[in-house]
Coordinates of C-alpha atoms in Angstrom, one line a residue:
M1 CA 5.5 -14.9 -2.0
A2 CA 3.1 -13.8 0.9
W3 CA 0.0 -13.4 -1.6
S4 CA 1.0 -16.8 -3.6
N5 CA 3.2 -15.0 -6.4
I6 CA 6.8 -15.7 -6.8
S7 CA 8.6 -12.8 -8.0
G8 CA 11.9 -14.5 -8.7
I9 CA 14.8 -16.6 -7.8
R10 CA 18.2 -15.1 -5.8
L11 CA 21.4 -16.7 -7.2
D12 CA 24.4 -15.3 -5.1
G13 CA 22.2 -12.6 -3.8
E14 CA 21.3 -11.4 -7.3
L15 CA 17.5 -11.4 -8.3
I16 CA 16.7 -13.7 -11.2
D17 CA 13.5 -11.9 -12.2
F18 CA 9.9 -13.6 -13.3
E19 CA 6.6 -13.9 -11.5
T20 CA 4.0 -16.7 -11.1
A21 CA 0.3 -16.2 -10.4
L22 CA -2.5 -18.7 -9.6
M23 CA -5.4 -18.3 -11.7
V24 CA -9.3 -19.5 -11.8
G25 CA -11.3 -18.1 -14.7
N26 CA -9.8 -15.1 -15.7
R27 CA -8.9 -14.2 -12.0
T28 CA -5.0 -14.0 -11.1
T29 CA -4.1 -13.5 -7.7
G30 CA -1.4 -10.2 -6.6
K31 CA -1.2 -8.1 -4.1
E32 CA -4.0 -7.1 -2.4
R33 CA -6.2 -9.2 -4.8
Q34 CA -6.9 -11.6 -1.7
Q35 CA -6.7 -12.9 1.5
S36 CA -3.9 -15.5 2.3
T37 CA -2.3 -17.5 5.2
Y38 CA 1.5 -17.2 5.0
H39 CA 4.0 -19.5 6.9
R40 CA 7.7 -20.2 6.9
D41 CA 9.3 -23.6 7.7
G42 CA 13.4 -23.6 7.5
N43 CA 13.5 -23.5 3.5
T44 CA 10.1 -24.0 2.5
Q45 CA 7.3 -21.1 2.1
Q46 CA 3.9 -21.8 2.0
V47 CA 0.5 -19.9 1.2
E48 CA -2.9 -21.1 1.5
L49 CA -5.7 -19.0 -0.2
T50 CA -9.0 -19.3 -1.9
I51 CA -10.1 -18.2 -5.4
D52 CA -13.6 -18.2 -6.6
G53 CA -14.3 -21.9 -4.3
V54 CA -11.2 -23.3 -5.3
A55 CA -8.6 -24.0 -2.5
F56 CA -5.1 -23.4 -3.3
V57 CA -1.7 -24.9 -0.9
Q58 CA 1.3 -23.6 -2.9
K59 CA 4.9 -24.6 -1.0
V60 CA 8.1 -23.4 -2.5
T61 CA 11.4 -25.2 -1.3
D62 CA 14.8 -24.1 -1.7
T63 CA 16.4 -26.7 -2.8
G64 CA 20.3 -25.4 -3.5
R65 CA 21.9 -22.4 -5.2
G66 CA 19.4 -21.5 -8.1
K67 CA 17.5 -24.6 -7.3
A68 CA 13.5 -24.7 -5.9
L69 CA 10.9 -27.0 -5.7
I70 CA 7.2 -25.7 -6.8
R71 CA 4.2 -27.7 -5.3
V72 CA 0.3 -26.1 -6.1
E73 CA -2.6 -28.5 -4.3
A74 CA -5.9 -27.0 -5.8
K75 CA -9.0 -28.2 -4.1
A76 CA -12.5 -27.2 -5.8
A77 CA -15.8 -26.7 -3.1
E78 CA -18.3 -27.4 -6.0
S79 CA -18.5 -30.2 -8.5
R80 CA -18.6 -27.0 -11.3
H81 CA -16.0 -24.5 -11.2
Q82 CA -13.7 -22.8 -13.6
A83 CA -10.7 -24.2 -14.8
A84 CA -7.4 -23.7 -12.4
A85 CA -3.9 -22.6 -13.6
L86 CA -0.7 -21.3 -12.9
L87 CA 1.1 -18.7 -14.8
L88 CA 4.0 -17.9 -15.6
D89 CA 5.0 -14.4 -16.5
F90 CA 8.3 -13.1 -17.9
N91 CA 7.2 -9.5 -18.7
S92 CA 9.9 -7.4 -17.6
S93 CA 12.5 -5.7 -19.6
T94 CA 15.1 -9.0 -19.3
Y95 CA 13.2 -11.3 -21.4
A96 CA 12.1 -8.6 -24.3
A97 CA 14.5 -10.7 -26.4
A98 CA 14.4 -14.0 -24.7
R99 CA 13.5 -17.4 -26.4
I100 CA 10.8 -18.8 -24.7
R101 CA 10.4 -23.1 -25.7
V102 CA 7.6 -24.9 -24.0
S103 CA 6.5 -28.6 -24.4
R104 CA 3.9 -30.7 -22.6
S105 CA 6.5 -31.0 -19.1
M106 CA 8.8 -28.2 -19.6
V107 CA 8.9 -24.4 -20.0
D108 CA 12.9 -23.2 -21.1
V109 CA 13.6 -19.5 -20.9
R110 CA 16.9 -17.9 -22.1
S111 CA 17.5 -14.6 -22.6
A112 CA 21.2 -12.6 -22.7
N113 CA 22.2 -13.0 -19.3
R114 CA 19.5 -15.2 -17.9
H115 CA 18.2 -19.3 -18.2
L116 CA 15.3 -20.4 -16.8
T117 CA 13.5 -24.0 -16.8
F118 CA 10.6 -25.5 -15.1
R119 CA 10.7 -29.0 -15.2
F120 CA 7.0 -30.6 -14.3
S121 CA 6.8 -33.6 -12.9
K122 CA 4.1 -34.9 -15.2
N123 CA 2.3 -33.6 -18.5
A124 CA 0.5 -30.6 -18.4
G125 CA -1.6 -28.4 -21.0
I126 CA 1.3 -25.9 -21.4
T127 CA 0.5 -23.0 -23.9
R128 CA 2.4 -19.9 -24.7
Q129 CA 0.7 -16.5 -24.9
G130 CA 3.2 -13.8 -25.8
R131 CA 6.1 -14.0 -22.7
R132 CA 3.4 -15.3 -20.6
V133 CA 3.2 -19.0 -20.2
L134 CA -0.4 -21.0 -18.8
V135 CA 0.2 -24.3 -17.0
R136 CA -3.6 -26.0 -16.6
M137 CA -3.5 -27.9 -13.4
L138 CA -7.4 -28.5 -12.4
E139 CA -10.2 -29.0 -15.1
A140 CA -13.3 -27.5 -15.0
S141 CA -14.6 -31.4 -14.2
Q142 CA -12.1 -32.0 -11.5
Q143 CA -12.7 -32.0 -8.0
S144 CA -8.4 -31.6 -7.1
A145 CA -5.1 -31.8 -8.7
T146 CA -1.5 -31.7 -7.8
L147 CA 1.1 -30.2 -9.9
E148 CA 4.8 -30.2 -8.9
A149 CA 7.6 -28.6 -11.1
T150 CA 11.7 -28.3 -10.5
L151 CA 13.2 -25.0 -11.1
T152 CA 16.3 -24.2 -11.8
A153 CA 18.0 -20.9 -12.7
D154 CA 21.2 -19.4 -13.8
G155 CA 22.4 -16.2 -15.4
T156 CA 25.0 -13.3 -15.0
V157 CA 25.9 -12.4 -11.6
D158 CA 27.7 -8.7 -11.1
H159 CA 30.0 -9.7 -8.2
S160 CA 31.7 -6.1 -8.6
E161 CA 32.4 -3.5 -5.9
A162 CA 29.9 -1.7 -4.7
R163 CA 31.5 1.8 -3.9
V164 CA 29.7 4.3 -2.0
S165 CA 30.6 8.1 -1.8
M166 CA 29.4 10.1 1.2
D167 CA 29.3 14.4 0.6
V168 CA 29.1 15.4 4.8
S169 CA 29.1 18.5 3.7
R170 CA 25.2 18.1 2.5
P171 CA 23.5 17.0 5.1
G172 CA 19.9 15.3 4.1
D173 CA 16.8 15.6 6.0
R174 CA 16.2 15.1 9.7
F175 CA 15.4 11.3 10.4
M176 CA 13.1 11.8 13.2
G177 CA 12.4 8.2 14.0
L178 CA 10.5 5.0 13.9
G179 CA 6.5 6.1 14.1
G180 CA 3.6 3.6 15.6
N181 CA 0.2 2.9 13.9
F182 CA -2.1 3.1 17.4
R183 CA -5.3 2.7 15.6
L184 CA -7.2 0.7 17.9
Q185 CA -8.6 -2.7 16.6
N186 CA -8.8 -5.5 19.1
P187 CA -9.6 -4.9 22.6
Q188 CA -8.2 -7.6 24.1
H189 CA -4.8 -7.3 23.2
D190 CA -4.6 -3.6 21.9
P191 CA -3.9 -2.3 25.5
A192 CA -1.0 -4.5 26.6
V193 CA 1.2 -4.1 23.0
I194 CA 0.6 -0.2 23.4
D195 CA 1.8 0.2 26.8
Y196 CA 4.9 -1.9 25.8
C197 CA 5.9 0.1 22.4
L198 CA 5.2 3.7 24.6
N199 CA 7.3 2.1 27.5
N200 CA 10.2 0.4 25.8
M201 CA 10.1 2.5 22.4
R202 CA 11.0 6.1 21.6
V203 CA 7.7 6.6 19.3
A204 CA 8.3 9.7 17.2
F205 CA 5.7 9.5 15.4
G206 CA 1.8 8.4 16.3
R207 CA -1.3 7.7 14.0
V208 CA -4.9 7.4 14.9
E209 CA -8.2 6.3 13.6
L210 CA -10.8 8.9 12.6
P211 CA -13.9 7.0 13.0
W212 CA -15.5 8.6 10.4
A213 CA -18.4 6.5 10.0
R214 CA -19.2 6.5 14.1
W215 CA -18.5 10.5 14.4
Q216 CA -21.2 11.2 11.7
P217 CA -23.3 8.2 10.9
R218 CA -26.0 10.6 9.5
E219 CA -25.9 13.6 7.1
E220 CA -28.4 15.8 8.8
M221 CA -26.8 15.6 12.3
E222 CA -24.3 18.0 13.6
P223 CA -21.8 15.7 15.2
M224 CA -20.1 18.8 17.0
S225 CA -23.3 18.7 19.2
Q226 CA -24.0 15.6 20.4
S227 CA -24.0 15.1 23.9
E228 CA -22.6 11.7 24.6
L229 CA -19.6 10.5 22.1
D230 CA -19.6 6.8 20.5
G231 CA -17.6 4.9 22.8
H232 CA -15.0 4.0 19.7
V233 CA -14.7 7.4 19.0
E234 CA -14.2 8.3 22.7
Q235 CA -11.7 5.8 22.7
S236 CA -9.8 7.0 19.7
L237 CA -10.0 10.2 20.9
Q238 CA -8.4 9.3 24.4
M239 CA -5.7 7.1 22.1
A240 CA -4.8 10.6 20.5
R241 CA -4.4 12.8 23.8
R242 CA -2.3 10.1 25.0
L243 CA 0.2 10.5 22.2
Y244 CA 0.0 14.5 21.9
A245 CA 0.6 14.6 25.7
M246 CA 4.5 12.7 24.7
G247 CA 5.4 15.4 22.9
M248 CA 4.8 13.4 19.4
P249 CA 3.1 14.8 16.4
V250 CA -0.2 12.9 15.4
I251 CA -0.9 11.9 12.5
L252 CA -5.0 11.4 11.9
S253 CA -6.3 8.7 9.4
A254 CA -9.9 7.9 8.3
W255 CA -10.8 4.1 6.8
F256 CA -14.2 3.7 7.1
P257 CA -16.9 6.5 5.7
P258 CA -20.1 6.8 6.5
E259 CA -22.7 6.0 4.0
W260 CA -24.5 9.1 3.4
A261 CA -20.8 10.3 2.1
L262 CA -20.6 7.7 -0.8
D263 CA -21.0 7.7 -4.7
K264 CA -24.3 5.1 -4.9
V265 CA -24.0 5.8 -8.6
N266 CA -20.8 5.2 -10.0
D267 CA -18.7 2.0 -10.0
R268 CA -15.6 2.3 -11.4
F269 CA -13.7 0.6 -8.8
P270 CA -14.8 -3.1 -7.9
A271 CA -14.4 -4.2 -4.7
R272 CA -12.1 -7.3 -4.3
N273 CA -10.7 -9.4 -1.2
G274 CA -9.3 -6.7 1.5
V275 CA -10.0 -3.8 -0.6
A276 CA -12.9 -2.2 -0.4
A277 CA -12.7 0.7 -2.7
K278 CA -15.0 3.1 -1.6
E279 CA -15.5 6.5 -3.5
L280 CA -16.7 9.8 -1.6
D281 CA -19.9 11.5 -3.6
Q282 CA -17.8 14.2 -5.2
T283 CA -21.2 16.2 -5.4
K284 CA -20.7 16.4 -1.6
M285 CA -17.3 17.5 -1.1
D286 CA -17.8 20.5 0.9
R287 CA -20.5 18.6 3.1
I288 CA -17.6 15.7 3.7
S289 CA -14.8 18.5 4.7
K290 CA -17.0 20.2 7.0
S291 CA -17.6 16.6 8.9
L292 CA -13.9 15.7 8.9
A293 CA -12.8 19.1 9.8
D294 CA -15.8 19.0 12.5
Y295 CA -13.6 16.1 14.2
I296 CA -10.4 18.1 14.0
T297 CA -11.7 21.1 15.7
Y298 CA -13.7 19.0 18.2
A299 CA -10.3 17.2 19.2
K300 CA -8.4 20.5 19.7
T301 CA -11.4 22.1 21.5
R302 CA -12.2 19.4 23.6
Y303 CA -9.1 17.3 24.2
G304 CA -6.4 19.9 23.5
I305 CA -4.9 17.8 20.4
E306 CA -3.6 19.7 17.4
F307 CA -3.6 17.0 15.1
Y308 CA -0.3 17.5 13.0
A309 CA -1.4 15.6 9.2
F310 CA -4.8 13.8 8.0
S311 CA -4.9 11.7 5.5
F312 CA -7.4 8.8 4.0
N313 CA -6.1 5.5 4.8
E314 CA -4.6 3.8 1.1
S315 CA -6.3 6.0 -1.2
D316 CA -4.4 4.9 -4.1
I317 CA -6.3 1.3 -4.0
G318 CA -9.1 1.8 -1.8
I319 CA -8.7 0.6 1.7
D320 CA -11.4 1.9 2.4
V321 CA -11.5 5.3 0.3
I322 CA -10.3 5.2 -3.3
F323 CA -9.2 8.7 -5.3
T324 CA -8.1 9.1 -8.7
P325 CA -4.8 11.0 -8.5
E326 CA -6.8 14.1 -9.7
E327 CA -9.2 13.7 -7.1
H328 CA -6.8 13.3 -4.4
A329 CA -5.1 16.5 -5.7
R330 CA -8.7 18.6 -5.7
F331 CA -9.1 16.8 -2.3
I332 CA -5.6 18.2 -0.7
R333 CA -6.5 21.6 -2.6
E334 CA -9.7 22.0 -0.8
F335 CA -9.8 20.3 2.3
G336 CA -6.6 22.6 3.1
A337 CA -9.0 25.5 2.5
C338 CA -11.2 24.6 4.7
L339 CA -8.8 23.5 7.2
A340 CA -7.1 27.2 6.8
K341 CA -10.1 29.1 7.2
R342 CA -11.3 27.4 10.8
G343 CA -7.3 28.5 11.8
L344 CA -6.6 24.9 12.0
K345 CA -2.4 23.6 11.7
T346 CA -3.1 20.6 10.3
K347 CA -1.2 19.5 7.2
L348 CA -2.2 16.6 4.6
L349 CA -0.3 13.8 3.8
L350 CA 0.9 13.5 -0.1
G351 CA 2.0 9.8 0.0
D352 CA -0.5 7.4 2.4
N353 CA -0.4 5.4 -0.1
S354 CA -0.3 1.1 -0.4
D355 CA 3.7 1.3 -1.4
A356 CA 6.1 3.5 -1.9
T357 CA 6.7 3.5 -5.4
T358 CA 3.1 4.4 -6.4
L359 CA 4.5 7.8 -7.5
D360 CA 2.0 8.3 -10.5
F361 CA -0.6 8.8 -7.7
I362 CA 0.8 11.9 -5.9
R363 CA 2.0 13.7 -9.4
P364 CA -0.9 15.8 -10.1
S365 CA -0.8 17.1 -6.1
L366 CA 3.1 17.7 -6.4
A367 CA 3.0 19.6 -9.4
E368 CA 0.4 22.0 -7.7
T369 CA 2.7 22.2 -4.9
L370 CA 5.3 23.3 -7.2
L371 CA 3.3 25.8 -9.4
N372 CA 2.1 27.3 -5.9
L373 CA 5.8 27.8 -5.2
S374 CA 6.7 29.1 -8.1
A375 CA 3.6 31.6 -8.0
T376 CA 5.0 32.7 -4.7
Q377 CA 9.0 32.9 -5.8
H378 CA 9.8 31.2 -2.0
P379 CA 13.9 30.9 -2.4
S380 CA 13.4 27.1 -2.3
V381 CA 12.0 27.0 -5.4
A382 CA 15.1 26.8 -8.1
A383 CA 15.3 23.0 -7.1
H384 CA 11.9 22.2 -7.9
E385 CA 13.2 20.9 -11.7
R386 CA 15.7 18.5 -10.0
L387 CA 12.3 17.5 -7.7
L388 CA 10.7 16.5 -11.1
A389 CA 14.0 14.8 -12.5
A390 CA 14.5 12.9 -9.4
V391 CA 10.6 10.8 -9.9
G392 CA 11.3 7.1 -10.4
R393 CA 14.8 7.5 -10.0
R394 CA 15.0 8.0 -6.4
H395 CA 11.9 7.8 -5.4
L396 CA 12.6 8.1 -1.2
S397 CA 15.1 10.9 -1.3
F398 CA 12.6 12.8 -3.6
Y399 CA 9.6 11.8 -0.8
R400 CA 11.9 13.7 2.0
R401 CA 12.8 17.0 -0.3
A402 CA 9.0 17.1 -1.5
A403 CA 7.9 17.1 2.1
S404 CA 10.8 20.0 3.0
Y405 CA 9.1 22.5 -0.4
A406 CA 5.6 21.7 0.2
A407 CA 5.9 22.8 3.9
F408 CA 6.1 26.5 2.6
L409 CA 2.8 26.3 1.2
Q410 CA -0.4 27.5 2.5
P411 CA -2.0 25.2 5.4
Q412 CA -3.3 22.7 3.1
A413 CA 0.7 22.0 2.6
V414 CA 1.7 18.3 2.3
G415 CA 4.0 15.9 4.1
C416 CA 5.1 12.2 3.2
Y417 CA 4.5 9.4 5.0
A418 CA 6.2 6.2 3.4
R419 CA 4.8 3.8 6.0
R420 CA 6.1 0.5 3.8
R421 CA 9.8 1.8 4.3
F422 CA 9.2 1.8 8.2
R423 CA 10.0 5.3 8.1
L424 CA 8.5 8.5 8.4
A425 CA 10.1 10.6 5.4
G426 CA 10.9 14.6 6.1
Y427 CA 8.6 15.9 8.4
Q428 CA 10.1 19.7 8.8
Q429 CA 8.5 21.9 11.3

C-alpha cells in the first residue's frame, strides 16, 4: 500500500490476495517505481503520488470483516495528458481457473476458495484483459475525476492448528544482533540520532558509505596521494572509525559512482523515480577495482579500519549502481582477487539486494561458490546440494547457510546481508 498498490485483504488473518495499481498511459505504479507519501489515520491508509503529470490521492478504509472502501482522486496538471485508470490484477496461481465477470459498475471474481467483488459508485469504462481488469477513471480530455469502490471478500480460511517442532540438538547459525545503517545524509539531525542509537542500543553491525564520486571524481587522479580529503569523505571515515573502535564489524557500501566509471554507451536499464540504475563501464573494471581498493587501503593505513565487507547498495535494481546477476558474480570474483592481492581481509556481500526474496540475482555467485568448494573438497561441501534445494523454499535459512559455507572461500568470500528482514544473517568469524 505504501507505493499505492493494494496487495490483498485479510480475512481472519488470512490474505485474500490480488493486486491493484494506478495507471497513466502505459505506466503503472509499483515498488521502487515512483515517489509517494504515505499516511495512516485509524482504519484509513492514504497515498499521494504523481505519474506523468497526473496527481493521485488514494484512500483505502477498512470498513469491517472482509470489507473496504477504495477512493481514488486524480487531477491532471496539464490540459492534455494520457488517460488514467485503476488496474486490478488477478494473476496469482489462486485465480488460475477463476471466473471473472465485469459489468459497467462491477467486477466479480470467483475461484474455488476465493470470492471478490468490486462495486463502483458510478458506471466506469471497465475492460477485461485476461486476468487483469482495467477501470478507466480520467480521460485525456478531463482535468479531474474521482473513483469510489466498495470491496467485499470471502473465501476459505484455514483455521487448523499450527504446530512447530524444534530439534535442540541441531542449533542454527548464531544471531549476532541488530545492525545500523550509519550513512551520513542529514547534517542537522544525524548526529543526535547516531548518538542516541550508539548510547542506548547494542549495535552488533555498522554500515557506512564509501562516497566514491567524491573520493575519486576524476579518473586520472590518484586519490591516496591527495593532501586534503573532501569533507564528506573525511566525515564518513570518521564515522567508520567510531564504529570500528566500538568493536563491531563495519560494512562499507557505495551508492554514487563517479562519472568516469559509468557506461555512457549502453542504456539497458532506464532510470525511474528513486532508481538511478547506473551501469558501470565493464571495460574499466580494473580501474574501478583499484579505486575502491584504494579507499579500503586508505581507511586501513590512515584510520586503522579493517572493513568487514563491501557492497554496492541494492545493485539488483540500481540504487544507484546496477548489475546483471552475471556481472555481479564477475565483480565479486575479480574485486575479491584485487583485495586478496593487497592482503586485505575485506569480504564482499552476496545479498545487498532490494528485497530478501530476490534469489535469482545471487544464483550465479552462489554457483561459483559451490563450484569452488567442490574443487577444494572442503569438509562442508557435502551440504551444497541441500543449499541448492533450499532456494525458493526457505530463503532466509538458505541465506544463513550460504554465508557460512562461503566464508571458507578465498578472500572474495561472500556474506549475506538481509536488510529488509531487519537482521544480519550468517556472519561467522
